């Protein structure tokens, strides 16, 4: 299967990458596959007959129906489990042919990646009385927890990993165990003697125990596993999900055999249940029968900072105290360890001083043992199955060896839509809910987790009960949760709507605990945690009348989790709102050592994004009023202004913000549903770049763009949203009978309306958008609005061919439109004909038309030539990267030579011009008095062609001012002709010879010409022209002599420190008129910084300097910063990447901008240029 086919099967979240990065040795290979099992209809099971675990299904779990609550029923059913990973009890149907693990080939043949996707089957549930299950089985063990348990104290790691070579030492190399390790004798004598002694000790213990002892028996261990998990796991080894797992350790394409399987997915989809199914399947003789022993370690139930040995961990899982450790370890290649919830240990695994354990008897912190198993330093021949959330993948990828990644999915899309809509009787309301919930891809994707889905269903039912029908185009999760949570707090009658002092303390304490957990990546809390926050589980239940916190685990120390991880995020965000209550300051001082919430980025802080989303949602006025009622005082959260300022920075830093940053900001603001708040946050946005990949992206963007009153330019890249819409298939109500237009059309119309009504919006770039005929029709109709102010319209790289006919009508209807770019749009002759007719129309005001790479034909050129002869408004035409043959040039030449041709700018970049075509062009231009800009870049111009061009420039009627000859392979005598022209031309002001082999000798000729008083050249571009330090003496002399040259770009030439030191002699002279100097990638080091600093400090004219891609150290940069700060320096554009320097230099550069606020320091020097220097590119 091809890479593209594999990627099409992977469906991770935005924050999740589809596959791991291909790194490492031959051993460190990766693969991922995807399986979608069949589905069956569920049968409803009464709540009271189910355990908590059954009621929240998992990746392989039951997808139980949500029944309508009875009057006065609790928000969350008493027996419904948390967002733990449950398991299924139903049989599955055989897999499809393509439901196999798929190998993904990236990089070398040895380094491969693939992904597997497991979706839970449907089944009929069997009622299992709660009293027949253990506490752990009633509240499943791994699913809801999305934060890592962080203990109060961490054990310090002892030694640092010393490299890969050491890691290859066999695990048989052992070190003595601790004295108190009674299960394992000391390392004495040879290895054979040690094994014999251990076997003798085990045999002796078994003999003493007599018939009553069966701990060393493998069958007893299997019976123990079956007894432990059989009531909570309904195993079907013939199902496709188990087929994927059973084949996972087999060699793939005879080149790669994984030793580690990573089951990853959203929280709550069933990874822990799948882990329990694996060990149960082995114990029942249905799975992994080539493994002698399988052990399941749940990270949640471990004190993973405590010391232990691997032998002790296995002994802890044995039914009795004495485990046959030596026998187990005798065949490490037949050992399988299942580690559930590895991401809970993530913070410990990120220590810089991680050491490796190579001895199964060695006592180390448990996280060291797990790390050693991952790195294959401990029991390198053993096999591992890991479960983790998607958010834990990035860190895990750098640790594992030979992994296979398998995506675990939860509830199917059809099942989710059924659950959401099944308790809504009215068809009209059903359609509204369908659009508001299911069209919200974020909300709908999260509903894969059964516990999350149950919360959404409960909130929708509550909204219906309260008469709070959905009026938003899309439901926000904050609104749903606010309805759910605040209703529980305010439902006690008008006289009791406010909380008592004790209840306020409980709510604040719960929010504090949730917030600390989010920041420290903890989702499991213990009795000591509750005490430290003055909380009691009974008081929390009494406050909310529901099980917000659930007790989990079967260890001696009770632990708690929020019913769903998203609830913890909601209460954590609520903390920042309550922070605005002055009387509670004593409680809020508790939160310490936090990074600013504004610093949260999607790339590195994915576990914080949900809290940030709720935080914006809670800024809604109605929500804040509810909080005021609860606490009997006004709420003015200080975080509100900080949130607005945070987003305003994104608007100000256009070049430093990615399109995803902007879209994320829009989603946060949409969550608030407060137009005043949104308006204030978006005041600074003047330029916006958006990536539209989901239908909801359109609606969210429309909502926010409407509030960007200072918007001047938009770039939007729209994926293929308009071709096929499968969403209606999920709705049980026939949408076509409702006689309403599809929602995607409505949202697209709204988006286009926003574009056409902004008074300041002048530029619209459709980027890489894919627009079909009807979407183009809607766009062009909206842009024909008389209130539309757009002047520049770009479709470069867009797919718009099917709707071009509507575009030509727009040219006639909108007199504001001045610029149209159709680059990379294949143009048929009929399209060119319609375009030319529109351009000839007296109502058309278009001045610039770019047809770059449009596959023009001879007929097309003939039509364009006729257009140039007409009295059109067209002033600039680009035919770049279209092949212009002799016949085509004949037509163009006739038009250009005509006195009726008013064209001023012509771009023939990369048109494969041959000498005959060049001769025809220069002959035609000889009688043209209007052309001022000409670009002939990327055409091979011989000496003869350059000479002909210079003869055209010599004519007094020639009006050419800007000439671009980049990468034209100009050599030898041709520079002599150019020098002669420069010396006696008062009109040519800009010349670019970038990427031509100019060399030092030709540079000397050009410098002599520039020194002539009759040379009026202002701008000379010489990037990558094979210049060295030997030409710098001529350059220094020239810049002190010429009176007109203002811009000189010498980037990417090997001038070196000596060359720039020489050049500085000219910069120091008061006679220098240079305003702009490019020295990017010139091989400069700190050796030239003192002289350059001195020159900059005494030059009052130079205002723009490019120094990117040079090798300056800290001391050299500090000297330059001193010059930048000097009052005599007039620099205000500095080309430097601040991020590449150490903190001391970055602080000094920031100090420069503080002292001189007008100064711009940016690595993209060319984008800051205000001159029309890059006219031919735009």
Short mmCIF file of N, CA and C in Angstrom, two decimals, residues 660-738:
data_model
loop_
_atom_site.label_atom_id
_atom_site.label_comp_id
_atom_site.label_asym_id
_atom_site.label_seq_id
_atom_site.Cartn_x
_atom_site.Cartn_y
_atom_site.Cartn_z
N UNK A 660 -2.59 28.11 12.06
CA UNK A 660 -3.27 27.34 13.11
C UNK A 660 -3.39 28.15 14.40
N UNK A 661 -2.41 29.02 14.68
CA UNK A 661 -2.52 29.90 15.84
C UNK A 661 -3.75 30.80 15.71
N UNK A 662 -3.94 31.33 14.51
CA UNK A 662 -5.08 32.22 14.29
C UNK A 662 -6.40 31.47 14.40
N UNK A 663 -6.47 30.29 13.79
CA UNK A 663 -7.71 29.53 13.85
C UNK A 663 -8.00 29.08 15.29
N UNK A 664 -6.97 28.69 16.03
CA UNK A 664 -7.17 28.33 17.44
C UNK A 664 -7.74 29.52 18.21
N UNK A 665 -7.17 30.71 17.94
CA UNK A 665 -7.66 31.91 18.62
C UNK A 665 -9.13 32.15 18.30
N UNK A 666 -9.51 31.94 17.05
CA UNK A 666 -10.90 32.12 16.66
C UNK A 666 -11.82 31.12 17.38
N UNK A 667 -11.36 29.89 17.52
CA UNK A 667 -12.17 28.88 18.21
C UNK A 667 -12.34 29.24 19.69
N UNK A 668 -11.28 29.75 20.31
CA UNK A 668 -11.40 30.16 21.71
C UNK A 668 -12.43 31.28 21.85
N UNK A 669 -12.36 32.24 20.95
CA UNK A 669 -13.29 33.36 21.02
C UNK A 669 -14.72 32.93 20.71
N UNK A 670 -14.88 32.03 19.77
CA UNK A 670 -16.21 31.51 19.47
C UNK A 670 -16.81 30.81 20.70
N UNK A 671 -15.97 30.17 21.47
CA UNK A 671 -16.44 29.47 22.67
C UNK A 671 -17.10 30.43 23.65
N UNK A 672 -16.65 31.68 23.65
CA UNK A 672 -17.19 32.65 24.61
C UNK A 672 -18.59 33.11 24.22
N UNK A 673 -18.89 33.16 22.93
CA UNK A 673 -20.19 33.65 22.45
C UNK A 673 -20.52 35.02 23.05
N UNK A 674 -19.50 35.87 23.15
CA UNK A 674 -19.66 37.22 23.68
C UNK A 674 -19.05 38.19 22.68
N UNK A 675 -19.89 38.86 21.88
CA UNK A 675 -19.40 39.68 20.78
C UNK A 675 -18.55 40.85 21.26
N UNK A 676 -18.90 41.43 22.38
CA UNK A 676 -18.11 42.55 22.90
C UNK A 676 -16.70 42.10 23.26
N UNK A 677 -16.62 40.97 23.93
CA UNK A 677 -15.32 40.40 24.30
C UNK A 677 -14.51 40.07 23.05
N UNK A 678 -15.15 39.47 22.06
CA UNK A 678 -14.47 39.09 20.81
C UNK A 678 -13.99 40.34 20.06
N UNK A 679 -14.83 41.35 20.01
CA UNK A 679 -14.49 42.58 19.31
C UNK A 679 -13.23 43.22 19.89
N UNK A 680 -13.15 43.29 21.21
CA UNK A 680 -11.98 43.88 21.86
C UNK A 680 -10.72 43.06 21.61
N UNK A 681 -10.87 41.75 21.60
CA UNK A 681 -9.71 40.88 21.41
C UNK A 681 -9.14 40.96 20.00
N UNK A 682 -9.98 41.30 19.02
CA UNK A 682 -9.56 41.27 17.63
C UNK A 682 -9.27 42.65 17.04
N UNK A 683 -9.19 43.65 17.87
CA UNK A 683 -8.96 45.02 17.37
C UNK A 683 -7.65 45.14 16.61
N UNK A 684 -6.63 44.38 17.01
CA UNK A 684 -5.31 44.53 16.39
C UNK A 684 -5.15 43.74 15.10
N UNK A 685 -6.13 42.91 14.74
CA UNK A 685 -6.00 42.03 13.58
C UNK A 685 -6.23 42.83 12.29
N UNK A 686 -5.16 42.97 11.50
CA UNK A 686 -5.26 43.63 10.20
C UNK A 686 -5.01 42.67 9.05
N UNK A 687 -4.22 41.63 9.31
CA UNK A 687 -3.97 40.59 8.32
C UNK A 687 -4.24 39.23 8.96
N UNK A 688 -4.91 38.35 8.24
CA UNK A 688 -5.30 37.05 8.77
C UNK A 688 -5.01 35.98 7.73
N UNK A 689 -4.45 34.86 8.20
CA UNK A 689 -4.25 33.68 7.34
C UNK A 689 -4.94 32.51 8.03
N UNK A 690 -5.86 31.87 7.32
CA UNK A 690 -6.66 30.79 7.89
C UNK A 690 -6.55 29.52 7.05
N UNK A 691 -6.49 28.38 7.72
CA UNK A 691 -6.58 27.08 7.07
C UNK A 691 -7.95 26.49 7.42
N UNK A 692 -8.80 26.31 6.42
CA UNK A 692 -10.15 25.81 6.64
C UNK A 692 -10.20 24.34 6.21
N UNK A 693 -10.23 23.45 7.19
CA UNK A 693 -10.25 22.01 6.90
C UNK A 693 -11.56 21.34 7.30
N UNK A 694 -12.34 22.02 8.13
CA UNK A 694 -13.62 21.48 8.58
C UNK A 694 -14.72 22.48 8.28
N UNK A 695 -15.94 21.96 8.15
CA UNK A 695 -17.06 22.87 7.89
C UNK A 695 -17.23 23.89 9.01
N UNK A 696 -17.01 23.44 10.25
CA UNK A 696 -17.18 24.35 11.37
C UNK A 696 -16.14 25.47 11.35
N UNK A 697 -14.97 25.20 10.74
CA UNK A 697 -13.96 26.25 10.61
C UNK A 697 -14.53 27.47 9.88
N UNK A 698 -15.36 27.20 8.88
CA UNK A 698 -16.00 28.30 8.13
C UNK A 698 -16.87 29.14 9.04
N UNK A 699 -17.72 28.46 9.83
CA UNK A 699 -18.66 29.17 10.68
C UNK A 699 -17.95 29.95 11.78
N UNK A 700 -16.93 29.32 12.39
CA UNK A 700 -16.18 30.00 13.45
C UNK A 700 -15.43 31.20 12.88
N UNK A 701 -14.83 31.04 11.70
CA UNK A 701 -14.09 32.13 11.07
C UNK A 701 -15.02 33.29 10.72
N UNK A 702 -16.21 32.98 10.22
CA UNK A 702 -17.17 34.03 9.89
C UNK A 702 -17.53 34.83 11.13
N UNK A 703 -17.77 34.13 12.22
CA UNK A 703 -18.16 34.78 13.47
C UNK A 703 -17.08 35.76 13.93
N UNK A 704 -15.83 35.35 13.84
CA UNK A 704 -14.74 36.20 14.34
C UNK A 704 -14.34 37.28 13.33
N UNK A 705 -14.31 36.94 12.05
CA UNK A 705 -13.93 37.94 11.04
C UNK A 705 -14.89 39.13 11.05
N UNK A 706 -16.14 38.85 11.38
CA UNK A 706 -17.13 39.92 11.45
C UNK A 706 -16.74 40.97 12.48
N UNK A 707 -15.96 40.55 13.51
CA UNK A 707 -15.57 41.46 14.58
C UNK A 707 -14.19 42.09 14.34
N UNK A 708 -13.51 41.70 13.26
CA UNK A 708 -12.20 42.29 12.94
C UNK A 708 -12.40 43.57 12.13
N UNK A 709 -12.73 44.63 12.80
CA UNK A 709 -13.11 45.85 12.10
C UNK A 709 -11.96 46.55 11.39
N UNK A 710 -10.73 46.20 11.73
CA UNK A 710 -9.57 46.83 11.10
C UNK A 710 -8.90 45.93 10.06
N UNK A 711 -9.62 44.91 9.66
CA UNK A 711 -9.06 43.91 8.75
C UNK A 711 -8.78 44.51 7.37
N UNK A 712 -7.54 44.26 6.87
CA UNK A 712 -7.15 44.77 5.55
C UNK A 712 -6.85 43.66 4.55
N UNK A 713 -6.40 42.50 5.04
CA UNK A 713 -6.02 41.43 4.11
C UNK A 713 -6.35 40.07 4.73
N UNK A 714 -6.85 39.16 3.89
CA UNK A 714 -7.16 37.80 4.32
C UNK A 714 -6.55 36.83 3.33
N UNK A 715 -5.87 35.82 3.87
CA UNK A 715 -5.53 34.65 3.05
C UNK A 715 -6.25 33.46 3.67
N UNK A 716 -6.93 32.69 2.85
CA UNK A 716 -7.67 31.53 3.35
C UNK A 716 -7.43 30.35 2.42
N UNK A 717 -7.03 29.23 2.99
CA UNK A 717 -6.82 27.98 2.24
C UNK A 717 -7.92 27.01 2.64
N UNK A 718 -8.82 26.72 1.72
CA UNK A 718 -9.98 25.88 2.01
C UNK A 718 -9.79 24.51 1.39
N UNK A 719 -9.86 23.48 2.22
CA UNK A 719 -9.71 22.12 1.71
C UNK A 719 -10.98 21.71 0.97
N UNK A 720 -11.03 20.48 0.52
CA UNK A 720 -12.13 20.01 -0.31
C UNK A 720 -13.38 19.77 0.54
N UNK A 721 -14.06 20.86 0.92
CA UNK A 721 -15.25 20.76 1.77
C UNK A 721 -16.53 20.68 0.97
N UNK A 722 -16.48 21.11 -0.29
CA UNK A 722 -17.71 21.36 -1.03
C UNK A 722 -18.12 20.23 -1.97
N UNK A 723 -17.27 19.23 -2.11
CA UNK A 723 -17.59 18.20 -3.10
C UNK A 723 -18.56 17.15 -2.56
N UNK A 724 -18.20 16.51 -1.44
CA UNK A 724 -19.04 15.44 -0.89
C UNK A 724 -19.29 15.73 0.58
N UNK A 725 -20.55 15.60 0.99
CA UNK A 725 -20.93 15.82 2.39
C UNK A 725 -21.63 14.56 2.89
N UNK A 726 -20.92 13.80 3.74
CA UNK A 726 -21.48 12.56 4.26
C UNK A 726 -22.21 12.75 5.59
N UNK A 727 -22.18 13.97 6.11
CA UNK A 727 -22.80 14.20 7.42
C UNK A 727 -24.27 13.83 7.47
N UNK A 728 -25.09 14.17 6.45
CA UNK A 728 -26.51 13.83 6.54
C UNK A 728 -26.79 12.35 6.75
N UNK A 729 -25.86 11.48 6.35
CA UNK A 729 -26.07 10.06 6.54
C UNK A 729 -26.17 9.69 8.01
N UNK A 730 -25.61 10.55 8.87
CA UNK A 730 -25.62 10.27 10.30
C UNK A 730 -26.92 10.70 10.96
N UNK A 731 -27.73 11.45 10.25
CA UNK A 731 -28.97 11.97 10.84
C UNK A 731 -30.13 11.03 10.54
N UNK A 732 -30.84 10.56 11.57
CA UNK A 732 -31.97 9.65 11.33
C UNK A 732 -33.17 10.35 10.71
N UNK A 733 -33.19 11.68 10.72
CA UNK A 733 -34.28 12.45 10.13
C UNK A 733 -33.92 12.78 8.68
N UNK A 734 -34.84 12.60 7.78
CA UNK A 734 -34.58 12.89 6.36
C UNK A 734 -34.44 14.40 6.18
N UNK A 735 -33.22 14.86 5.99
CA UNK A 735 -32.98 16.30 5.91
C UNK A 735 -33.61 16.92 4.66
N UNK A 736 -33.72 16.13 3.60
CA UNK A 736 -34.26 16.71 2.37
C UNK A 736 -35.73 17.09 2.51
N UNK A 737 -36.40 16.52 3.47
CA UNK A 737 -37.81 16.83 3.66
C UNK A 737 -38.01 18.15 4.39
N UNK A 738 -36.93 18.68 4.95
CA UNK A 738 -37.06 19.92 5.71
C UNK A 738 -37.07 21.16 4.82
#
